[in-house]
């Protein structure tokens, strides 16, 4: 085995070498974890899972969080897609470009506004989550639309495509893989934002509430068990969405 390939810039690894790299990373993480005096042992963390499921009703909270997150991402995706399509129409372009700046606006200060506009806790949490995701989704989606180059537009004109046919071919169909990639990337933001939103209104439940309560009472074994669960779930969903993207768009290499 050529060991130099592991440290050579831009070197291509075989499947076996890639799995060796993954193994090295996992062993390194476990070693650092087990030798750290600030973290509970890995055994204690793994043993915390049965307690979380039996005493803290983790399965119910997990299902609640997952449905809440997926619903929020779906709403945000539809809104972001609408902004992306409108951004290529001159009448709406300035408004859409201005909307991209809202990613600098914290949702925390809008809590009172959401409280007045929504009838119940679940709706309030959903739309706070939608706002938190949407500002990034809109920015990414508009970026996808703006990535259409002038030479592509000139090529479409040379094929005698009218404006709406160009819209269909270049943006609606041509940028569909990039749109799905943008949605996949933004999902990571929603999954990390989830715990913070759920912790604002504990009555709604969710894994964010379980995590906050475990942290409050210094149940560090449960805290890190929850962190592992959240991390592995995010990795799993990201893997599934990327596989789905490759299935829909097999011509896309990355």
PDB file of C-alpha atoms in Angstrom:
ATOM      1  CA  UNK A   1       0.000   0.000   0.000  1.00  0.00           C
ATOM      2  CA  UNK A   2       1.299   3.423  -0.937  1.00  0.00           C
ATOM      3  CA  UNK A   3       1.218   5.336   2.361  1.00  0.00           C
ATOM      4  CA  UNK A   4       2.352   8.558   0.670  1.00  0.00           C
ATOM      5  CA  UNK A   5      -1.055   8.880  -1.009  1.00  0.00           C
ATOM      6  CA  UNK A   6      -2.663   9.607   2.381  1.00  0.00           C
ATOM      7  CA  UNK A   7      -0.693  12.865   2.698  1.00  0.00           C
ATOM      8  CA  UNK A   8      -0.268  13.777  -0.976  1.00  0.00           C
ATOM      9  CA  UNK A   9      -2.363  16.795  -2.107  1.00  0.00           C
ATOM     10  CA  UNK A  10      -5.122  15.899  -4.603  1.00  0.00           C
ATOM     11  CA  UNK A  11      -4.240  12.201  -4.514  1.00  0.00           C
ATOM     12  CA  UNK A  12      -7.073   9.803  -5.374  1.00  0.00           C
ATOM     13  CA  UNK A  13      -7.668   7.055  -2.818  1.00  0.00           C
ATOM     14  CA  UNK A  14      -9.110   3.643  -3.553  1.00  0.00           C
ATOM     15  CA  UNK A  15     -12.240   2.470  -1.730  1.00  0.00           C
ATOM     16  CA  UNK A  16     -10.098   0.403   0.651  1.00  0.00           C
ATOM     17  CA  UNK A  17      -7.875   3.365   1.403  1.00  0.00           C
ATOM     18  CA  UNK A  18     -10.909   5.576   1.998  1.00  0.00           C
ATOM     19  CA  UNK A  19     -12.235   3.087   4.562  1.00  0.00           C
ATOM     20  CA  UNK A  20      -8.791   2.993   6.197  1.00  0.00           C
ATOM     21  CA  UNK A  21      -8.945   6.807   6.448  1.00  0.00           C
ATOM     22  CA  UNK A  22     -12.387   6.595   8.059  1.00  0.00           C
ATOM     23  CA  UNK A  23     -11.058   4.003  10.539  1.00  0.00           C
ATOM     24  CA  UNK A  24      -8.113   6.230  11.445  1.00  0.00           C
ATOM     25  CA  UNK A  25     -10.453   9.162  12.104  1.00  0.00           C
ATOM     26  CA  UNK A  26     -12.798   7.060  14.276  1.00  0.00           C
ATOM     27  CA  UNK A  27      -9.924   5.572  16.299  1.00  0.00           C
ATOM     28  CA  UNK A  28      -8.457   9.055  16.808  1.00  0.00           C
ATOM     29  CA  UNK A  29     -11.790  10.441  18.051  1.00  0.00           C
ATOM     30  CA  UNK A  30     -12.340   7.513  20.437  1.00  0.00           C
ATOM     31  CA  UNK A  31      -8.777   7.830  21.769  1.00  0.00           C
ATOM     32  CA  UNK A  32      -9.161  11.558  22.437  1.00  0.00           C
ATOM     33  CA  UNK A  33     -12.571  10.926  24.025  1.00  0.00           C
ATOM     34  CA  UNK A  34     -11.373   8.156  26.349  1.00  0.00           C
ATOM     35  CA  UNK A  35      -8.272  10.064  27.457  1.00  0.00           C
ATOM     36  CA  UNK A  36     -10.096  13.339  28.120  1.00  0.00           C
ATOM     37  CA  UNK A  37     -10.831  14.157  31.740  1.00  0.00           C
ATOM     38  CA  UNK A  38     -13.619  16.553  30.787  1.00  0.00           C
ATOM     39  CA  UNK A  39     -15.903  14.026  29.083  1.00  0.00           C
ATOM     40  CA  UNK A  40     -17.829  11.048  30.466  1.00  0.00           C
ATOM     41  CA  UNK A  41     -16.515   7.726  29.241  1.00  0.00           C
ATOM     42  CA  UNK A  42     -17.886   6.324  26.013  1.00  0.00           C
ATOM     43  CA  UNK A  43     -19.326   3.392  27.985  1.00  0.00           C
ATOM     44  CA  UNK A  44     -21.269   5.760  30.269  1.00  0.00           C
ATOM     45  CA  UNK A  45     -22.629   7.616  27.250  1.00  0.00           C
ATOM     46  CA  UNK A  46     -23.777   4.427  25.513  1.00  0.00           C
ATOM     47  CA  UNK A  47     -25.420   3.173  28.741  1.00  0.00           C
ATOM     48  CA  UNK A  48     -27.360   6.473  28.930  1.00  0.00           C
ATOM     49  CA  UNK A  49     -29.431   5.549  25.861  1.00  0.00           C
ATOM     50  CA  UNK A  50     -31.619   2.913  27.610  1.00  0.00           C
ATOM     51  CA  UNK A  51     -32.347   5.442  30.378  1.00  0.00           C
ATOM     52  CA  UNK A  52     -33.272   8.112  27.857  1.00  0.00           C
ATOM     53  CA  UNK A  53     -35.699   5.786  26.083  1.00  0.00           C
ATOM     54  CA  UNK A  54     -37.265   4.303  29.221  1.00  0.00           C
ATOM     55  CA  UNK A  55     -37.397   7.336  31.535  1.00  0.00           C
ATOM     56  CA  UNK A  56     -37.321  10.350  29.226  1.00  0.00           C
ATOM     57  CA  UNK A  57     -39.565   9.018  26.438  1.00  0.00           C
ATOM     58  CA  UNK A  58     -36.862   9.789  23.877  1.00  0.00           C
ATOM     59  CA  UNK A  59     -38.579   7.962  21.017  1.00  0.00           C
ATOM     60  CA  UNK A  60     -41.652  10.212  21.306  1.00  0.00           C
ATOM     61  CA  UNK A  61     -39.523  13.372  21.484  1.00  0.00           C
ATOM     62  CA  UNK A  62     -37.394  12.232  18.544  1.00  0.00           C
ATOM     63  CA  UNK A  63     -40.415  11.606  16.292  1.00  0.00           C
ATOM     64  CA  UNK A  64     -41.877  14.977  17.308  1.00  0.00           C
ATOM     65  CA  UNK A  65     -38.602  16.770  16.467  1.00  0.00           C
ATOM     66  CA  UNK A  66     -38.179  14.985  13.162  1.00  0.00           C
ATOM     67  CA  UNK A  67     -41.703  15.798  11.953  1.00  0.00           C
ATOM     68  CA  UNK A  68     -41.321  19.392  13.151  1.00  0.00           C
ATOM     69  CA  UNK A  69     -37.999  19.773  11.335  1.00  0.00           C
ATOM     70  CA  UNK A  70     -39.141  18.188   8.064  1.00  0.00           C
ATOM     71  CA  UNK A  71     -42.297  20.316   7.992  1.00  0.00           C
ATOM     72  CA  UNK A  72     -40.273  23.484   8.558  1.00  0.00           C
ATOM     73  CA  UNK A  73     -37.729  22.545   5.885  1.00  0.00           C
ATOM     74  CA  UNK A  74     -40.521  21.824   3.386  1.00  0.00           C
ATOM     75  CA  UNK A  75     -42.138  25.233   3.949  1.00  0.00           C
ATOM     76  CA  UNK A  76     -38.750  26.943   3.722  1.00  0.00           C
ATOM     77  CA  UNK A  77     -37.879  25.069   0.537  1.00  0.00           C
ATOM     78  CA  UNK A  78     -41.091  26.190  -1.179  1.00  0.00           C
ATOM     79  CA  UNK A  79     -40.544  29.813  -0.112  1.00  0.00           C
ATOM     80  CA  UNK A  80     -36.856  29.746  -1.107  1.00  0.00           C
ATOM     81  CA  UNK A  81     -37.691  28.219  -4.470  1.00  0.00           C
ATOM     82  CA  UNK A  82     -40.276  30.932  -5.084  1.00  0.00           C
ATOM     83  CA  UNK A  83     -37.719  33.655  -4.372  1.00  0.00           C
ATOM     84  CA  UNK A  84     -35.184  31.966  -6.666  1.00  0.00           C
ATOM     85  CA  UNK A  85     -37.640  31.895  -9.568  1.00  0.00           C
ATOM     86  CA  UNK A  86     -38.807  35.455  -8.943  1.00  0.00           C
ATOM     87  CA  UNK A  87     -35.217  36.764  -8.749  1.00  0.00           C
ATOM     88  CA  UNK A  88     -34.777  36.413 -12.527  1.00  0.00           C
ATOM     89  CA  UNK A  89     -37.811  38.636 -13.190  1.00  0.00           C
ATOM     90  CA  UNK A  90     -36.753  42.319 -13.160  1.00  0.00           C
ATOM     91  CA  UNK A  91     -39.879  43.514 -11.336  1.00  0.00           C
ATOM     92  CA  UNK A  92     -39.053  41.345  -8.280  1.00  0.00           C
ATOM     93  CA  UNK A  93     -35.240  41.156  -8.518  1.00  0.00           C
ATOM     94  CA  UNK A  94     -34.468  44.092  -6.215  1.00  0.00           C
ATOM     95  CA  UNK A  95     -36.847  42.803  -3.544  1.00  0.00           C
ATOM     96  CA  UNK A  96     -35.346  39.294  -3.770  1.00  0.00           C
ATOM     97  CA  UNK A  97     -31.788  40.617  -3.498  1.00  0.00           C
ATOM     98  CA  UNK A  98     -32.822  42.644  -0.459  1.00  0.00           C
ATOM     99  CA  UNK A  99     -34.389  39.531   1.087  1.00  0.00           C
ATOM    100  CA  UNK A 100     -30.964  37.852   0.995  1.00  0.00           C
ATOM    101  CA  UNK A 101     -29.773  40.346   3.624  1.00  0.00           C
ATOM    102  CA  UNK A 102     -32.251  39.031   6.195  1.00  0.00           C
ATOM    103  CA  UNK A 103     -29.797  36.263   7.064  1.00  0.00           C
ATOM    104  CA  UNK A 104     -28.110  38.851   9.297  1.00  0.00           C
ATOM    105  CA  UNK A 105     -31.342  39.403  11.273  1.00  0.00           C
ATOM    106  CA  UNK A 106     -31.584  37.261  14.455  1.00  0.00           C
ATOM    107  CA  UNK A 107     -34.923  35.505  14.977  1.00  0.00           C
ATOM    108  CA  UNK A 108     -34.663  35.837  18.773  1.00  0.00           C
ATOM    109  CA  UNK A 109     -35.787  39.457  18.689  1.00  0.00           C
ATOM    110  CA  UNK A 110     -38.866  38.498  16.673  1.00  0.00           C
ATOM    111  CA  UNK A 111     -40.277  36.169  19.339  1.00  0.00           C
ATOM    112  CA  UNK A 112     -42.992  38.623  20.395  1.00  0.00           C
ATOM    113  CA  UNK A 113     -44.075  39.125  16.773  1.00  0.00           C
ATOM    114  CA  UNK A 114     -44.408  35.367  16.224  1.00  0.00           C
ATOM    115  CA  UNK A 115     -46.353  35.137  19.489  1.00  0.00           C
ATOM    116  CA  UNK A 116     -48.915  37.655  18.218  1.00  0.00           C
ATOM    117  CA  UNK A 117     -49.237  36.158  14.738  1.00  0.00           C
ATOM    118  CA  UNK A 118     -49.555  32.473  15.659  1.00  0.00           C
ATOM    119  CA  UNK A 119     -52.452  30.883  17.570  1.00  0.00           C
ATOM    120  CA  UNK A 120     -50.572  28.127  19.464  1.00  0.00           C
ATOM    121  CA  UNK A 121     -47.150  26.933  20.556  1.00  0.00           C
ATOM    122  CA  UNK A 122     -46.643  24.470  17.705  1.00  0.00           C
ATOM    123  CA  UNK A 123     -47.420  27.090  15.060  1.00  0.00           C
ATOM    124  CA  UNK A 124     -45.176  29.632  16.771  1.00  0.00           C
ATOM    125  CA  UNK A 125     -42.250  27.201  16.896  1.00  0.00           C
ATOM    126  CA  UNK A 126     -42.822  26.108  13.295  1.00  0.00           C
ATOM    127  CA  UNK A 127     -42.766  29.626  11.888  1.00  0.00           C
ATOM    128  CA  UNK A 128     -39.800  30.660  14.027  1.00  0.00           C
ATOM    129  CA  UNK A 129     -38.015  27.639  12.594  1.00  0.00           C
ATOM    130  CA  UNK A 130     -39.175  28.489   9.069  1.00  0.00           C
ATOM    131  CA  UNK A 131     -37.814  32.024   9.427  1.00  0.00           C
ATOM    132  CA  UNK A 132     -34.502  30.740  10.789  1.00  0.00           C
ATOM    133  CA  UNK A 133     -34.094  28.335   7.857  1.00  0.00           C
ATOM    134  CA  UNK A 134     -35.704  30.519   5.219  1.00  0.00           C
ATOM    135  CA  UNK A 135     -33.202  33.357   5.399  1.00  0.00           C
ATOM    136  CA  UNK A 136     -30.443  30.914   4.466  1.00  0.00           C
ATOM    137  CA  UNK A 137     -32.569  28.952   2.016  1.00  0.00           C
ATOM    138  CA  UNK A 138     -33.515  32.152   0.163  1.00  0.00           C
ATOM    139  CA  UNK A 139     -29.897  33.298   0.008  1.00  0.00           C
ATOM    140  CA  UNK A 140     -28.698  29.932  -1.329  1.00  0.00           C
ATOM    141  CA  UNK A 141     -31.538  29.499  -3.811  1.00  0.00           C
ATOM    142  CA  UNK A 142     -31.136  33.010  -5.241  1.00  0.00           C
ATOM    143  CA  UNK A 143     -27.411  32.312  -5.516  1.00  0.00           C
ATOM    144  CA  UNK A 144     -28.250  29.263  -7.640  1.00  0.00           C
ATOM    145  CA  UNK A 145     -30.444  31.378  -9.931  1.00  0.00           C
ATOM    146  CA  UNK A 146     -27.800  34.104 -10.180  1.00  0.00           C
ATOM    147  CA  UNK A 147     -25.160  31.515 -11.177  1.00  0.00           C
ATOM    148  CA  UNK A 148     -26.646  31.320 -14.691  1.00  0.00           C
ATOM    149  CA  UNK A 149     -24.005  32.914 -16.916  1.00  0.00           C
ATOM    150  CA  UNK A 150     -24.436  35.351 -19.778  1.00  0.00           C
ATOM    151  CA  UNK A 151     -22.962  32.938 -22.294  1.00  0.00           C
ATOM    152  CA  UNK A 152     -25.642  30.404 -21.324  1.00  0.00           C
ATOM    153  CA  UNK A 153     -28.306  33.027 -21.975  1.00  0.00           C
ATOM    154  CA  UNK A 154     -26.696  33.898 -25.327  1.00  0.00           C
ATOM    155  CA  UNK A 155     -26.569  30.223 -26.261  1.00  0.00           C
ATOM    156  CA  UNK A 156     -30.280  29.857 -25.417  1.00  0.00           C
ATOM    157  CA  UNK A 157     -31.003  32.924 -27.576  1.00  0.00           C
ATOM    158  CA  UNK A 158     -29.036  31.385 -30.437  1.00  0.00           C
ATOM    159  CA  UNK A 159     -31.384  28.393 -30.226  1.00  0.00           C
ATOM    160  CA  UNK A 160     -34.277  30.877 -30.626  1.00  0.00           C
ATOM    161  CA  UNK A 161     -35.701  30.125 -27.196  1.00  0.00           C
ATOM    162  CA  UNK A 162     -37.976  32.836 -25.847  1.00  0.00           C
ATOM    163  CA  UNK A 163     -37.633  34.160 -22.292  1.00  0.00           C
ATOM    164  CA  UNK A 164     -39.968  31.626 -20.681  1.00  0.00           C
ATOM    165  CA  UNK A 165     -38.427  28.711 -22.564  1.00  0.00           C
ATOM    166  CA  UNK A 166     -35.001  29.886 -21.374  1.00  0.00           C
ATOM    167  CA  UNK A 167     -36.380  30.092 -17.851  1.00  0.00           C
ATOM    168  CA  UNK A 168     -37.626  26.522 -18.120  1.00  0.00           C
ATOM    169  CA  UNK A 169     -34.484  25.022 -19.645  1.00  0.00           C
ATOM    170  CA  UNK A 170     -31.775  26.913 -17.723  1.00  0.00           C
ATOM    171  CA  UNK A 171     -33.352  27.428 -14.319  1.00  0.00           C
ATOM    172  CA  UNK A 172     -36.276  25.066 -13.861  1.00  0.00           C
ATOM    173  CA  UNK A 173     -34.562  22.006 -15.350  1.00  0.00           C
ATOM    174  CA  UNK A 174     -30.916  23.001 -15.700  1.00  0.00           C
ATOM    175  CA  UNK A 175     -30.453  24.101 -12.090  1.00  0.00           C
ATOM    176  CA  UNK A 176     -32.601  21.371 -10.504  1.00  0.00           C
ATOM    177  CA  UNK A 177     -29.540  19.399  -9.216  1.00  0.00           C
ATOM    178  CA  UNK A 178     -28.093  22.582  -7.672  1.00  0.00           C
ATOM    179  CA  UNK A 179     -31.453  23.406  -6.097  1.00  0.00           C
ATOM    180  CA  UNK A 180     -31.607  19.967  -4.470  1.00  0.00           C
ATOM    181  CA  UNK A 181     -27.987  20.297  -3.307  1.00  0.00           C
ATOM    182  CA  UNK A 182     -28.816  23.683  -1.770  1.00  0.00           C
ATOM    183  CA  UNK A 183     -31.799  22.193   0.057  1.00  0.00           C
ATOM    184  CA  UNK A 184     -29.628  19.334   1.349  1.00  0.00           C
ATOM    185  CA  UNK A 185     -26.980  21.741   2.625  1.00  0.00           C
ATOM    186  CA  UNK A 186     -29.558  23.974   4.286  1.00  0.00           C
ATOM    187  CA  UNK A 187     -31.055  20.976   6.091  1.00  0.00           C
ATOM    188  CA  UNK A 188     -27.899  20.861   8.233  1.00  0.00           C
ATOM    189  CA  UNK A 189     -28.682  24.398   9.446  1.00  0.00           C
ATOM    190  CA  UNK A 190     -32.248  23.409  10.306  1.00  0.00           C
ATOM    191  CA  UNK A 191     -31.128  20.331  12.246  1.00  0.00           C
ATOM    192  CA  UNK A 192     -28.696  22.315  14.396  1.00  0.00           C
ATOM    193  CA  UNK A 193     -31.212  25.149  14.864  1.00  0.00           C
ATOM    194  CA  UNK A 194     -33.868  22.682  16.005  1.00  0.00           C
ATOM    195  CA  UNK A 195     -32.643  22.278  19.592  1.00  0.00           C
ATOM    196  CA  UNK A 196     -32.463  26.032  20.178  1.00  0.00           C
ATOM    197  CA  UNK A 197     -35.999  26.624  18.876  1.00  0.00           C
ATOM    198  CA  UNK A 198     -37.465  23.744  20.914  1.00  0.00           C
ATOM    199  CA  UNK A 199     -35.748  25.031  24.051  1.00  0.00           C
ATOM    200  CA  UNK A 200     -37.555  28.388  23.717  1.00  0.00           C
ATOM    201  CA  UNK A 201     -40.913  26.724  24.312  1.00  0.00           C
ATOM    202  CA  UNK A 202     -40.391  23.587  26.376  1.00  0.00           C
ATOM    203  CA  UNK A 203     -44.097  22.730  26.435  1.00  0.00           C
ATOM    204  CA  UNK A 204     -43.879  21.597  22.823  1.00  0.00           C
ATOM    205  CA  UNK A 205     -41.410  18.816  23.649  1.00  0.00           C
ATOM    206  CA  UNK A 206     -38.698  17.483  21.358  1.00  0.00           C
ATOM    207  CA  UNK A 207     -35.094  16.378  21.618  1.00  0.00           C
ATOM    208  CA  UNK A 208     -34.034  19.992  22.289  1.00  0.00           C
ATOM    209  CA  UNK A 209     -36.035  19.919  25.527  1.00  0.00           C
ATOM    210  CA  UNK A 210     -34.519  16.593  26.617  1.00  0.00           C
ATOM    211  CA  UNK A 211     -31.041  17.925  25.849  1.00  0.00           C
ATOM    212  CA  UNK A 212     -31.616  21.166  27.771  1.00  0.00           C
ATOM    213  CA  UNK A 213     -33.005  19.368  30.842  1.00  0.00           C
ATOM    214  CA  UNK A 214     -30.126  16.874  30.898  1.00  0.00           C
ATOM    215  CA  UNK A 215     -27.684  19.761  30.649  1.00  0.00           C
ATOM    216  CA  UNK A 216     -29.477  21.637  33.430  1.00  0.00           C
ATOM    217  CA  UNK A 217     -29.006  18.758  35.890  1.00  0.00           C
ATOM    218  CA  UNK A 218     -25.440  18.002  34.709  1.00  0.00           C
ATOM    219  CA  UNK A 219     -26.345  14.582  33.341  1.00  0.00           C
ATOM    220  CA  UNK A 220     -23.375  14.742  31.026  1.00  0.00           C
ATOM    221  CA  UNK A 221     -23.717  11.109  29.975  1.00  0.00           C
ATOM    222  CA  UNK A 222     -27.218  11.886  28.667  1.00  0.00           C
ATOM    223  CA  UNK A 223     -26.075  15.190  27.142  1.00  0.00           C
ATOM    224  CA  UNK A 224     -23.401  13.522  25.047  1.00  0.00           C
ATOM    225  CA  UNK A 225     -25.681  10.604  24.204  1.00  0.00           C
ATOM    226  CA  UNK A 226     -28.150  13.141  22.801  1.00  0.00           C
ATOM    227  CA  UNK A 227     -25.362  14.900  20.924  1.00  0.00           C
ATOM    228  CA  UNK A 228     -24.318  11.608  19.317  1.00  0.00           C
ATOM    229  CA  UNK A 229     -27.926  10.858  18.388  1.00  0.00           C
ATOM    230  CA  UNK A 230     -28.406  14.294  16.814  1.00  0.00           C
ATOM    231  CA  UNK A 231     -25.086  14.053  14.947  1.00  0.00           C
ATOM    232  CA  UNK A 232     -25.685  10.540  13.587  1.00  0.00           C
ATOM    233  CA  UNK A 233     -29.253  11.407  12.562  1.00  0.00           C
ATOM    234  CA  UNK A 234     -28.014  14.464  10.666  1.00  0.00           C
ATOM    235  CA  UNK A 235     -25.294  12.438   8.948  1.00  0.00           C
ATOM    236  CA  UNK A 236     -27.804   9.735   8.042  1.00  0.00           C
ATOM    237  CA  UNK A 237     -30.315  12.182   6.550  1.00  0.00           C
ATOM    238  CA  UNK A 238     -27.559  13.996   4.659  1.00  0.00           C
ATOM    239  CA  UNK A 239     -26.375  10.658   3.222  1.00  0.00           C
ATOM    240  CA  UNK A 240     -29.935   9.744   2.206  1.00  0.00           C
ATOM    241  CA  UNK A 241     -30.576  13.110   0.516  1.00  0.00           C
ATOM    242  CA  UNK A 242     -27.316  12.926  -1.422  1.00  0.00           C
ATOM    243  CA  UNK A 243     -28.157   9.404  -2.593  1.00  0.00           C
ATOM    244  CA  UNK A 244     -31.603  10.644  -3.599  1.00  0.00           C
ATOM    245  CA  UNK A 245     -30.023  13.492  -5.559  1.00  0.00           C
ATOM    246  CA  UNK A 246     -27.736  11.105  -7.426  1.00  0.00           C
ATOM    247  CA  UNK A 247     -30.711   8.859  -8.161  1.00  0.00           C
ATOM    248  CA  UNK A 248     -32.743  11.753  -9.603  1.00  0.00           C
ATOM    249  CA  UNK A 249     -29.761  13.291 -11.394  1.00  0.00           C
ATOM    250  CA  UNK A 250     -27.331  10.462 -12.254  1.00  0.00           C
ATOM    251  CA  UNK A 251     -25.386  12.741 -14.600  1.00  0.00           C
ATOM    252  CA  UNK A 252     -24.190  14.828 -11.634  1.00  0.00           C
ATOM    253  CA  UNK A 253     -20.807  13.629 -10.393  1.00  0.00           C
ATOM    254  CA  UNK A 254     -20.577  15.457  -7.059  1.00  0.00           C
TER     255      UNK A 254
END
